[in-house]
Coordinates of C-alpha atoms in Angstrom, one line a residue:
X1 CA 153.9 64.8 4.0
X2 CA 156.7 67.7 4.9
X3 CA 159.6 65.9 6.5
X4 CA 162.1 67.3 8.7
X5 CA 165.3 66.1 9.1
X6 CA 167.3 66.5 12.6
X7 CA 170.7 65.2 13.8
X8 CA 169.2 64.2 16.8
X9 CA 167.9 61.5 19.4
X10 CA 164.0 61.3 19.0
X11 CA 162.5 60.5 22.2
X12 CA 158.5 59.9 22.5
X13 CA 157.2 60.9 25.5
X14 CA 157.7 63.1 28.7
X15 CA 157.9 60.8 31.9
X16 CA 160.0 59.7 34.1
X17 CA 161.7 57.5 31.6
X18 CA 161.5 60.1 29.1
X19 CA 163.4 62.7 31.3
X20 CA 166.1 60.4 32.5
X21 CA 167.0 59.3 29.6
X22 CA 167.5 62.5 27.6
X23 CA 169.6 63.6 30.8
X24 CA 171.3 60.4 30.7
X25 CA 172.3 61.0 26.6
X26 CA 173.3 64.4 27.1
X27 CA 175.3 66.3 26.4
X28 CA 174.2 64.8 22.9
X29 CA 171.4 66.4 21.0
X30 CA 168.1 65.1 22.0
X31 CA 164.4 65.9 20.7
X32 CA 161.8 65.2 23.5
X33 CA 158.2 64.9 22.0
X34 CA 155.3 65.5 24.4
X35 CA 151.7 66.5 24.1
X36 CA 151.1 68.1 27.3
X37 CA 153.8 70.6 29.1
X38 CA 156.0 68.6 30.7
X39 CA 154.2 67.3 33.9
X40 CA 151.1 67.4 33.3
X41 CA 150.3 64.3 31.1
X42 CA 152.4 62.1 32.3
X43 CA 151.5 59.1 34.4
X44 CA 154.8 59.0 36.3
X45 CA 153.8 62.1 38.2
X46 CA 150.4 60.2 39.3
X47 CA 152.5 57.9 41.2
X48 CA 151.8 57.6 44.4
X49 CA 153.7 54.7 46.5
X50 CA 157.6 56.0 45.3
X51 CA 160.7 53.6 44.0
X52 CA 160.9 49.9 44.9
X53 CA 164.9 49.6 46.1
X54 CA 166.8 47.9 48.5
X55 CA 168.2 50.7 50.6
X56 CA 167.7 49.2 54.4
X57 CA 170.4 47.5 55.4
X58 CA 168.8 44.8 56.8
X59 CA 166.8 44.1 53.4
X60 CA 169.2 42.9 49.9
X61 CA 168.7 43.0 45.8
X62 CA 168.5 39.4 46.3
X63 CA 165.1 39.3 48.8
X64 CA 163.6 42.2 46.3
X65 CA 164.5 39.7 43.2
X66 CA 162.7 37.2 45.1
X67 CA 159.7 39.2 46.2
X68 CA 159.6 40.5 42.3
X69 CA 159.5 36.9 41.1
X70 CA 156.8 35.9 43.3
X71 CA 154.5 38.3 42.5
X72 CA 155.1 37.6 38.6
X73 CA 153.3 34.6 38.8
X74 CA 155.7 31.9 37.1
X75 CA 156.6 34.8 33.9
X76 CA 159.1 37.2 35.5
X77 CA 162.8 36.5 33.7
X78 CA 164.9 36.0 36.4
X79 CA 168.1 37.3 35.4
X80 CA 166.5 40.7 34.5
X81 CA 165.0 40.6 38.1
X82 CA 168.5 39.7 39.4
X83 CA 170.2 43.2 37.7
X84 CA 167.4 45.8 37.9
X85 CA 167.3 45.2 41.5
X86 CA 170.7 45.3 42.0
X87 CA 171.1 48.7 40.3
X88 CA 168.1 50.2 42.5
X89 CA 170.4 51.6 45.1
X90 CA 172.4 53.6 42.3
X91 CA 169.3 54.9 40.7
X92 CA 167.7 56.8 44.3
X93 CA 170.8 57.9 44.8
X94 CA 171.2 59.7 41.3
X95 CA 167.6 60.9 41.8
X96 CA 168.8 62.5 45.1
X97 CA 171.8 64.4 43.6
X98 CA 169.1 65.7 41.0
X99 CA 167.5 67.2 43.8
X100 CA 164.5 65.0 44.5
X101 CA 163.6 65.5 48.3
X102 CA 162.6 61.9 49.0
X103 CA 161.4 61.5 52.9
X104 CA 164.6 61.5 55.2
X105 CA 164.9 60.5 58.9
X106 CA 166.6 62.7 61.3
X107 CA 169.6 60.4 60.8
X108 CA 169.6 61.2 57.1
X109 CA 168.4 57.5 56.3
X110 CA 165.4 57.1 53.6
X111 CA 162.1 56.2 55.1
X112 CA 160.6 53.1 53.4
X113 CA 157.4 52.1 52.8
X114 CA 155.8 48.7 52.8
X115 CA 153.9 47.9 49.6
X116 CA 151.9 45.0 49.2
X117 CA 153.7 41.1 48.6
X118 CA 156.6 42.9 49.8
X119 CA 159.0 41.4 52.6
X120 CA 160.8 45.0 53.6
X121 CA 159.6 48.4 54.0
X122 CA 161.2 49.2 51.1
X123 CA 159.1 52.0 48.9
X124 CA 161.4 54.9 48.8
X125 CA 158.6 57.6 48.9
X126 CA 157.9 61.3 49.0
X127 CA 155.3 63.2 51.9
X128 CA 153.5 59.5 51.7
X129 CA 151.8 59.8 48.6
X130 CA 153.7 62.5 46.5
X131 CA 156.7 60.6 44.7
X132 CA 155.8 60.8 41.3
X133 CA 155.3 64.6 41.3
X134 CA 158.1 65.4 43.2
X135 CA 160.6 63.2 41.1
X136 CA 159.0 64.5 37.9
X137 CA 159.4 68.2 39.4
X138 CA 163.2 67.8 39.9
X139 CA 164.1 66.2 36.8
X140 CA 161.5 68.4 35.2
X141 CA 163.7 71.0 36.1
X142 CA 166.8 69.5 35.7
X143 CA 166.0 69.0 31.6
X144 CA 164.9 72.7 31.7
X145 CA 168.8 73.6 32.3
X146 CA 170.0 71.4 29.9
X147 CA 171.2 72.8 26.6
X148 CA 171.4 69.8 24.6
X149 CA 168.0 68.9 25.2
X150 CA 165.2 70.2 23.0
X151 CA 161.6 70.2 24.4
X152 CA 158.5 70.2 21.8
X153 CA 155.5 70.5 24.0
X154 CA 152.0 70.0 21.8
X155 CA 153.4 67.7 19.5
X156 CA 152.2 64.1 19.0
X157 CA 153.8 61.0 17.8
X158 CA 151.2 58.9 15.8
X159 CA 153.5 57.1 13.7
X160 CA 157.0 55.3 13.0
X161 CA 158.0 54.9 9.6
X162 CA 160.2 51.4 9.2
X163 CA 161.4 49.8 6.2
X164 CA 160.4 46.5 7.0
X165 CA 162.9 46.1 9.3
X166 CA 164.6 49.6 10.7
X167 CA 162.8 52.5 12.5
X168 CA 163.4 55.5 9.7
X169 CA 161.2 58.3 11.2
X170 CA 158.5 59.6 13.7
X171 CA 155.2 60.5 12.3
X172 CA 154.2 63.4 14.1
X173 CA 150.9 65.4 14.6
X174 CA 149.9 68.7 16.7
X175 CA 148.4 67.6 20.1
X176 CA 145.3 70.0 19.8
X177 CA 141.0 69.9 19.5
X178 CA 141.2 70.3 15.9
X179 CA 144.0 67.5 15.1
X180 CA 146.3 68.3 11.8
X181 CA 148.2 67.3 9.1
X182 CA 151.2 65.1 9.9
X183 CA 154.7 65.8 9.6
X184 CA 157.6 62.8 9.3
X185 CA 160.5 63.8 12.1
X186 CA 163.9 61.6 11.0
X187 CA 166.7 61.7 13.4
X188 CA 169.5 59.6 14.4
X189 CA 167.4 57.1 16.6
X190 CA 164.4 56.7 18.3
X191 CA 163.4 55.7 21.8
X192 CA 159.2 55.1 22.8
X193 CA 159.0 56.2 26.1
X194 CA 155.6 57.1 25.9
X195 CA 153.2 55.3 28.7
X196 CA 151.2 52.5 28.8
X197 CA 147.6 51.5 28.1
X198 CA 144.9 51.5 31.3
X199 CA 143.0 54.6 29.4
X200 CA 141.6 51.7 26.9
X201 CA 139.8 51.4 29.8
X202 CA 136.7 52.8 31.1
X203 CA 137.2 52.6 34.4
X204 CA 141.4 53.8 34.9
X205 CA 143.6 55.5 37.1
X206 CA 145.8 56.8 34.1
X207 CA 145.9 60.4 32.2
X208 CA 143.8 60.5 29.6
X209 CA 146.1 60.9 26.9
X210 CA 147.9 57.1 28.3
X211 CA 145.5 55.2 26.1
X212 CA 148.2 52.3 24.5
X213 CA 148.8 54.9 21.5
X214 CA 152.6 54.2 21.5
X215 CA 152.8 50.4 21.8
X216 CA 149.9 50.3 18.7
X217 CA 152.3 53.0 17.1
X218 CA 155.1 50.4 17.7
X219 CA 153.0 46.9 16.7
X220 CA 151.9 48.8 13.5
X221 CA 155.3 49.2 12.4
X222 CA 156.1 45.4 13.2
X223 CA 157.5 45.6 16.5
X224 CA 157.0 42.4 18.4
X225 CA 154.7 42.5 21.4
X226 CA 155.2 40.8 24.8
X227 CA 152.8 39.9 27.4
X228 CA 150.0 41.7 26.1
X229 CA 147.3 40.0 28.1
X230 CA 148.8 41.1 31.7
X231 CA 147.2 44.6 32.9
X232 CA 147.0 44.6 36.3
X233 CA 143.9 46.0 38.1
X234 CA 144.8 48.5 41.0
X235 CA 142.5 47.5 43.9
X236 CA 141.9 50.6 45.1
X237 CA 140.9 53.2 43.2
X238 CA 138.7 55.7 44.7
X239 CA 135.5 54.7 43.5
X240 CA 134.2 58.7 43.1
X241 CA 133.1 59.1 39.6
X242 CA 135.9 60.9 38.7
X243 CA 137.8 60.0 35.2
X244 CA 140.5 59.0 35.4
X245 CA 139.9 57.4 39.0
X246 CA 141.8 59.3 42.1
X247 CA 144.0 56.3 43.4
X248 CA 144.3 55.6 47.2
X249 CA 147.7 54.2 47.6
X250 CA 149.0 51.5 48.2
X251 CA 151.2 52.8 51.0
X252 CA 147.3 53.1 53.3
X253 CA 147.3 49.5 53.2
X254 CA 151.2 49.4 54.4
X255 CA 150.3 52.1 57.5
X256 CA 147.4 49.6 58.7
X257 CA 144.4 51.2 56.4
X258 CA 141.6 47.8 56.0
X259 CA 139.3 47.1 53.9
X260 CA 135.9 46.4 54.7
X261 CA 132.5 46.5 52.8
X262 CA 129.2 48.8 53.5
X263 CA 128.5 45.8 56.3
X264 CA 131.5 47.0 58.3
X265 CA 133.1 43.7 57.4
X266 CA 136.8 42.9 56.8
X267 CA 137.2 40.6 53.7
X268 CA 140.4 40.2 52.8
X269 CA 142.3 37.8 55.9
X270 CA 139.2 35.1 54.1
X271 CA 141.3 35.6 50.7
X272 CA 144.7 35.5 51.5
X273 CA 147.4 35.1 54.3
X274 CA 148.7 38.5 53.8
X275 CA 145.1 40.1 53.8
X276 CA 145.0 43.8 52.7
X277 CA 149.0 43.3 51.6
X278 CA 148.3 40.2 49.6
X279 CA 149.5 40.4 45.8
X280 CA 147.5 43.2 43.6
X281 CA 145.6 40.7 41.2
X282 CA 144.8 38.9 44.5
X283 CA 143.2 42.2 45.8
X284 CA 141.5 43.6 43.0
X285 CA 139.5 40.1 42.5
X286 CA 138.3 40.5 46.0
X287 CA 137.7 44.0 45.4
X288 CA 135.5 43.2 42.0
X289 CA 133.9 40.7 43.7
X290 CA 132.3 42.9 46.7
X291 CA 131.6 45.2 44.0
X292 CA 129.9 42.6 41.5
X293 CA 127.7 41.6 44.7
X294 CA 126.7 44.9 45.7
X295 CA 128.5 45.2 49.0
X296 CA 130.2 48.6 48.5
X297 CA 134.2 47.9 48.8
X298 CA 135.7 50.7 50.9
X299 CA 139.1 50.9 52.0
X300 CA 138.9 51.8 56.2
X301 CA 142.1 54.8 57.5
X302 CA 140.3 56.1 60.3
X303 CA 141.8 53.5 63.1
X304 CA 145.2 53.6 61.5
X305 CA 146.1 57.1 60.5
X306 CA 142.8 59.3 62.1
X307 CA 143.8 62.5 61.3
X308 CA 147.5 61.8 59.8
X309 CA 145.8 60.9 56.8
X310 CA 145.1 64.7 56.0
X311 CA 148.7 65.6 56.0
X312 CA 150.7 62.3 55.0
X313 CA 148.8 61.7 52.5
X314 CA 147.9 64.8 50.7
X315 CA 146.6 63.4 46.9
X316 CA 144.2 61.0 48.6
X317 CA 143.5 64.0 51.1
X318 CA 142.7 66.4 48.0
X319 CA 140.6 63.6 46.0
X320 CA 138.9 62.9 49.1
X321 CA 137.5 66.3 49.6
X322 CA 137.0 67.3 46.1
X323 CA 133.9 64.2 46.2
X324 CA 132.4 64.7 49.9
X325 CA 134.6 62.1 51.7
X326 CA 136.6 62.8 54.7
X327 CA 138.7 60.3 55.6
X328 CA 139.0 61.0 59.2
X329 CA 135.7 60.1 59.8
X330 CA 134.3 57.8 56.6
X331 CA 135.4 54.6 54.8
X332 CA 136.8 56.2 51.2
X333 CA 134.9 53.9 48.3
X334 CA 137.2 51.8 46.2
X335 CA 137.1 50.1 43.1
X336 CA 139.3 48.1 41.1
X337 CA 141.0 49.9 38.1
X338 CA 142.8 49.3 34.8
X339 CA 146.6 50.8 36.4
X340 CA 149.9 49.3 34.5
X341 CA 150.4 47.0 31.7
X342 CA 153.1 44.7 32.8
X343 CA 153.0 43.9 28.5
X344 CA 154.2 46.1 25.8
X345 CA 157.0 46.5 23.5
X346 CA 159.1 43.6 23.6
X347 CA 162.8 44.3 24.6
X348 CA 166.2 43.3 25.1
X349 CA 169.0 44.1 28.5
X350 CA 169.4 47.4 26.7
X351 CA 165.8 48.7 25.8
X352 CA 166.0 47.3 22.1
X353 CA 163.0 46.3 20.7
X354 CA 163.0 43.9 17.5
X355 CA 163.4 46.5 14.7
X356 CA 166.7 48.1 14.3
X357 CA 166.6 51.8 15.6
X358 CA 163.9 51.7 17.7
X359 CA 164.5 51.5 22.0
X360 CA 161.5 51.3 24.4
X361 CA 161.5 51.8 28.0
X362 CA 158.7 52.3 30.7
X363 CA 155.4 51.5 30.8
X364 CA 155.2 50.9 26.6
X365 CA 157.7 48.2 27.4
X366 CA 157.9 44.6 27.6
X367 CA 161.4 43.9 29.6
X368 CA 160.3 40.8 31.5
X369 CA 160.8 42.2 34.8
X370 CA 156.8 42.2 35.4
X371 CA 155.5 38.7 34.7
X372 CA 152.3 38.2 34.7
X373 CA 151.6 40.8 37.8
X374 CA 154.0 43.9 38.8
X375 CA 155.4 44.1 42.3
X376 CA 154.1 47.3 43.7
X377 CA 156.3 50.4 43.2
X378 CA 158.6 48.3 40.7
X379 CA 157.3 50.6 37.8
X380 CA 159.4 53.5 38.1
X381 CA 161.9 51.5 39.4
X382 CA 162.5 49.5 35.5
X383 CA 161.7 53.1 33.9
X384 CA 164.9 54.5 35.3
X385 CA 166.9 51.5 34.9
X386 CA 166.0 50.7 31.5
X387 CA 166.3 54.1 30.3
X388 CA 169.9 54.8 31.3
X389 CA 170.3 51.3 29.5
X390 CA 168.9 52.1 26.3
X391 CA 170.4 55.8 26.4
X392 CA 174.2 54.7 27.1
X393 CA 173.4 51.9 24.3
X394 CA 171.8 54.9 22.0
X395 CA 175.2 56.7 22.4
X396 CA 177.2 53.5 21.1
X397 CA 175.1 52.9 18.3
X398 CA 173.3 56.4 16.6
X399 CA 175.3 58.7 14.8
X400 CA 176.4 61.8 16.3
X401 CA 174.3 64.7 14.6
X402 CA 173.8 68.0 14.5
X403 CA 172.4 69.8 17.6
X404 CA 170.4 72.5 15.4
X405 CA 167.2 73.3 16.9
X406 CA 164.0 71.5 15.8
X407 CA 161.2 74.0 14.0
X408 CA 158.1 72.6 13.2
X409 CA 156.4 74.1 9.9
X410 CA 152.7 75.5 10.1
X411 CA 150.6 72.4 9.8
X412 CA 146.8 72.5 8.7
X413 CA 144.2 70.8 11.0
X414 CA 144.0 67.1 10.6
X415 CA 141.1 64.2 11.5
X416 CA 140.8 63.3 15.0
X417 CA 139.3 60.3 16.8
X418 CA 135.6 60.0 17.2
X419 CA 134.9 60.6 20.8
X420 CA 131.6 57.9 20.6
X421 CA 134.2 55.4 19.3
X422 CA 136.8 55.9 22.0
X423 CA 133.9 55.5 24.4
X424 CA 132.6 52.8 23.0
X425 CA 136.2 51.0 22.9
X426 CA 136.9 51.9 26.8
X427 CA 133.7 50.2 27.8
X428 CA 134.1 47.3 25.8
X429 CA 137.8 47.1 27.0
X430 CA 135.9 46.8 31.0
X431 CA 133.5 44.9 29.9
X432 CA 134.9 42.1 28.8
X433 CA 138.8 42.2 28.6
X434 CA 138.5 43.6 32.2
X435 CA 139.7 41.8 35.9
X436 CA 137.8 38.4 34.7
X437 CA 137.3 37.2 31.0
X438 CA 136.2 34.5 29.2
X439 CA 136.2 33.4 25.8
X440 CA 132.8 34.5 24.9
X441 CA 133.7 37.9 26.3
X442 CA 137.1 38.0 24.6
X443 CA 135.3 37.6 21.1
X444 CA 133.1 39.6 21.3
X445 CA 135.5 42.7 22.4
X446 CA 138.1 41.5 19.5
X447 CA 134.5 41.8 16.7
X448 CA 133.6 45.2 18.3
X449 CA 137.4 46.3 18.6
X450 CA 137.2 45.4 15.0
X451 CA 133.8 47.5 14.0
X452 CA 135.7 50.5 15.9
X453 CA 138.6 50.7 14.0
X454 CA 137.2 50.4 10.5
X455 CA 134.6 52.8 11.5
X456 CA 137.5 55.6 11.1
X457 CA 140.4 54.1 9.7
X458 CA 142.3 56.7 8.5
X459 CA 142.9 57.9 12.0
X460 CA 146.4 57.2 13.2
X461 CA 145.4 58.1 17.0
X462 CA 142.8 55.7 17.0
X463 CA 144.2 53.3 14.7
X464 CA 146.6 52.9 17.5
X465 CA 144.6 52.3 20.3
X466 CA 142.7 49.8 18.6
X467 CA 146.0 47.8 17.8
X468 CA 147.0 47.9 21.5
X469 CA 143.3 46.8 22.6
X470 CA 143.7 43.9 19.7
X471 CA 146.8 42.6 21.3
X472 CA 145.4 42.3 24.5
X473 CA 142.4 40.8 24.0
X474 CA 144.1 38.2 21.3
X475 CA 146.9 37.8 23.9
X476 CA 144.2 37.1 26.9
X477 CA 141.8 34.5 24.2
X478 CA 145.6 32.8 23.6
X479 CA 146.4 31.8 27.2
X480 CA 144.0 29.6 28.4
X481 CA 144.9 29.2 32.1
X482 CA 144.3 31.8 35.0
X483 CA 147.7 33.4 35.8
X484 CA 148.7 36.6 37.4
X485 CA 146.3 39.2 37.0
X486 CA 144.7 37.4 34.0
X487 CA 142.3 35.8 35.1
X488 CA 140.1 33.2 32.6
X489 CA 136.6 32.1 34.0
X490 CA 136.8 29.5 31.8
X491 CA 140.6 28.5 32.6
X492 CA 140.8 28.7 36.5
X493 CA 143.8 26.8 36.7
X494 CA 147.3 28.0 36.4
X495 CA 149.0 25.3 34.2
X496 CA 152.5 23.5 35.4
X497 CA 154.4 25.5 32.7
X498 CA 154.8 29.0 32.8
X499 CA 155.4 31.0 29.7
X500 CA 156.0 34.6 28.6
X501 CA 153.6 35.5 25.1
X502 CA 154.6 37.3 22.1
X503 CA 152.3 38.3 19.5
X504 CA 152.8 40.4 16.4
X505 CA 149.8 42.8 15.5
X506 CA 149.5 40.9 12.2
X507 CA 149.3 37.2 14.0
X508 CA 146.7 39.1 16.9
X509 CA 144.6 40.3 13.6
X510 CA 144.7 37.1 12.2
X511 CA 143.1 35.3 15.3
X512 CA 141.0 38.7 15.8
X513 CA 139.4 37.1 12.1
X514 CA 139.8 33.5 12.8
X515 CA 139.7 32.6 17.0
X516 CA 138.4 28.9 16.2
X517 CA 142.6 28.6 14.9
X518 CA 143.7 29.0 18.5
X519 CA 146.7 26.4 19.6
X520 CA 145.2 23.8 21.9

């Protein structure tokens, strides 16, 4: 394998955490890996509700800590609650001087949004549905103008090298149909920033390259996993046959948007107090439950936005017309859809994950912000905090390096993933490691997960998704209690003690080969 040596930061990945954090190391040398050109793979410019902060002066850190820890469901660390909220405020504001247009009020005040188990409007959001895209344009832009950044667009990590306990290296491949060869990248640190894992799933709102490929990269080197079991299920996916899923946001159901089934009837003020605003696990059960009894879920904007709904919310407007709905005048089918993984990569307050020269933030993280269910529009929010964490503790602890440009060598076509094996993992994933599980159904996905990967085991790609999809459904077989958005058929009942998981992908192979060894 040709190695390449470079004095410089290795980041993984090209969202929102990405970006931040190679503008927050600079002006030292950084390498930014990223399959797609910047922007286009990336789930961060998918979102759609905006940046969870406490900017309205009648609302504080201290109510959005609260409302953060009550949607976690008993797991959410408190103390990491307490800070990331408090350092919101600093964070919209450093977007802004980046030049993010976030909606203003002819006052020059931010207009909020109200997101669901929320107690303030407080969704700091973009032309109502366009946050991600226009925050991922202006920083997009910024690292375009920034010298000591480096950019390699088509190139894919698939690999950390790690002497049993430090992060040496970044396996790397060429992000095209053909695959190729790999090449070993060693610089003076490394920071996964790379996306989550709702592609494992068949049914997903994510990009289709966001398919847990950088938290397996990160469990087969040794990294310890946190919280694998919790993905939560976003209820309202447009339900168009599109994949990945168009999402109607959140932000419908905070202007007054309902949802009703193809009987014209409301069904969520039966479920919970808060109705269409209750927590997201809450909603998506109701959701899969219409859908599991054939009643059609759709969400309901013509009394609430009429018209508006064409210009406030453009995505939905776009994804709407693109399948033959029109929102003015139609119900737009929803279903529920694999959307964040609140587990990952476990980390510390600064983004480090448990082997030496390796930082994660974003999605492929574990920070315990999350719990067992993410507060809406709290997902960007811990990508920007926790990558200017890990990048001012990258700049105490790598070496300063060289800034020489990186040049990859010619690299001959490699093996790719079977796309009958990917398939068959994302159903499997829905089937049975999906909204609601049981043990039956968890064993059965950890046997086929199994089949999958030694089916074509010399593929790192795939290799990695089936270590992320282990995790999980060794993680969700583990915790026998309903909490969050896990949800255990056979365990309905949320026990008296709430407790965080962490897993190691050679203890979730182990119970993978042996579940009858569970803990009681």
């Amino acid at each position: 394998m040709q190695e390449i040596a470079t004095g410089r930061i290795i980041i993984v990945g090209a969202g929102l955490g990405a970006l931040y954090a190679a503008l927050c190391l600079a002006p030292r040398p950084v390498l930014l890996i990223s399959p797609d050109a910047l922007g286009s793979g990336a789930s961060s410019a998918w979102a759609q509700g905006g940046v969870a902060a406490a900017m309205a002066q009648a609302d504080s850190p201290e109510d959005h800590a609260l409302d953060t820890i009550a949607a976690g469901a008993g797991t959410v660390e408190a103390r990491v609650a307490a800070t990331v909220t408090e350092e919101a405020r600093a964070h919209i504001l450093a977007l802004t001087d980046y030049g993010t247009a976030f909606d203003r009020s002819p006052d020059g005040g931010y207009v909020m949004s109200r997101e669901a188990a929320h107690s303030f409007a407080r969704v700091v959001r973009v032309q109502g549905d366009q946050a991600g895209a226009e925050i991922m344009r202006a920083l997009i832009e910024r690292v375009r103008n920034t010298p000591s950044i480096q950019v390699l667009e088509g190139v894919l990590a698939r690999g950390l090298d790690c002497d049993g306990t430090k992060v040496t290296g970044v396996e790397i491949e060429l992000a095209r149909s053909e695959g190729s060869a790999p090449a070993m990248l060693r610089g003076a640190g490394v920071l996964l920033a790379g996306g989550g894992s709702g592609g494992l799933y068949a049914l997903t709102t994510n990009p289709a390259r966001i398919r847990g490929q950088v938290i397996g990269m990160a469990a087969r080197a040794g990294a310890l996993i946190a919280d694998a079991e919790f993905v939560q299920f976003h209820p309202t996916a447009i339900d168009c046959g599109e994949d990945p899923a168009p999402l109607a946001t959140e932000a419908l159901r905070g202007a007054g948007a309902h949802l009703i089934n193809r009987e014209g009837a409301r069904f969520m003020e039966a479920v919970h107090p808060l109705a269409e605003l209750a927590p997201r696990d809450v909603v998506a059960r109701a959701i899969f439950a219409q859908t599991q009894a054939g009643l059609r879920p759709m969400l309901d904007t013509r009394t609430a936005l009429g018209v508006a709904v064409l210009t406030d919310y453009p995505a939905v407007a776009a994804a709407c017309a693109r399948n033959g709905i029109d929102p003015v005048t139609q119900p737009i089918p929803v279903a529920a859809a694999a959307h964040y993984h609140m587990g990952g990569v476990a980390t510390d307050a600064h983004g480090r994950s448990s082997l030496a020269g390796l930082w994660v933030c974003g999605e492929a993280s574990s920070t315990g912000l999350h719990g067992a269910n993410r507060l809406a529009s709290n997902g960007l929010l811990e990508a920007l905090v926790f990558a200017r964490r890990a990048a001012q503790d990258m700049l105490e602890e790598c070496r300063a390096g060289d800034s020489d440009a990186v040049t990859l060598p010619d690299l001959p076509s490699g093996e790719t993933p079977d796309e009958a094996l990917v398939t068959q993992l994302r159903q499997t994933m829905t089937s049975h490691v999906g909204v609601l599980r049981d043990a039956e159904g968890l064993q059965r996905a950890l046997a086929t997960i199994a089949q999958i990967e030694t089916a074509q085991p010399d593929c790192a790609q795939l290799q990695n998704m089936t270590a992320t999809a282990t995790l999980i459904a060794a993680a969700a077989l583990a915790r026998r209690e309903s909490r969050g958005a896990h949800c255990r058929t056979d365990y309905p009942d949320t026990l008296p003690e709430a407790a965080r998981s962490f897993l190691t992908l050679a203890e979730a192979t182990a119970l993978r080969s042996n579940p009858e060894e569970l803990p009681a």
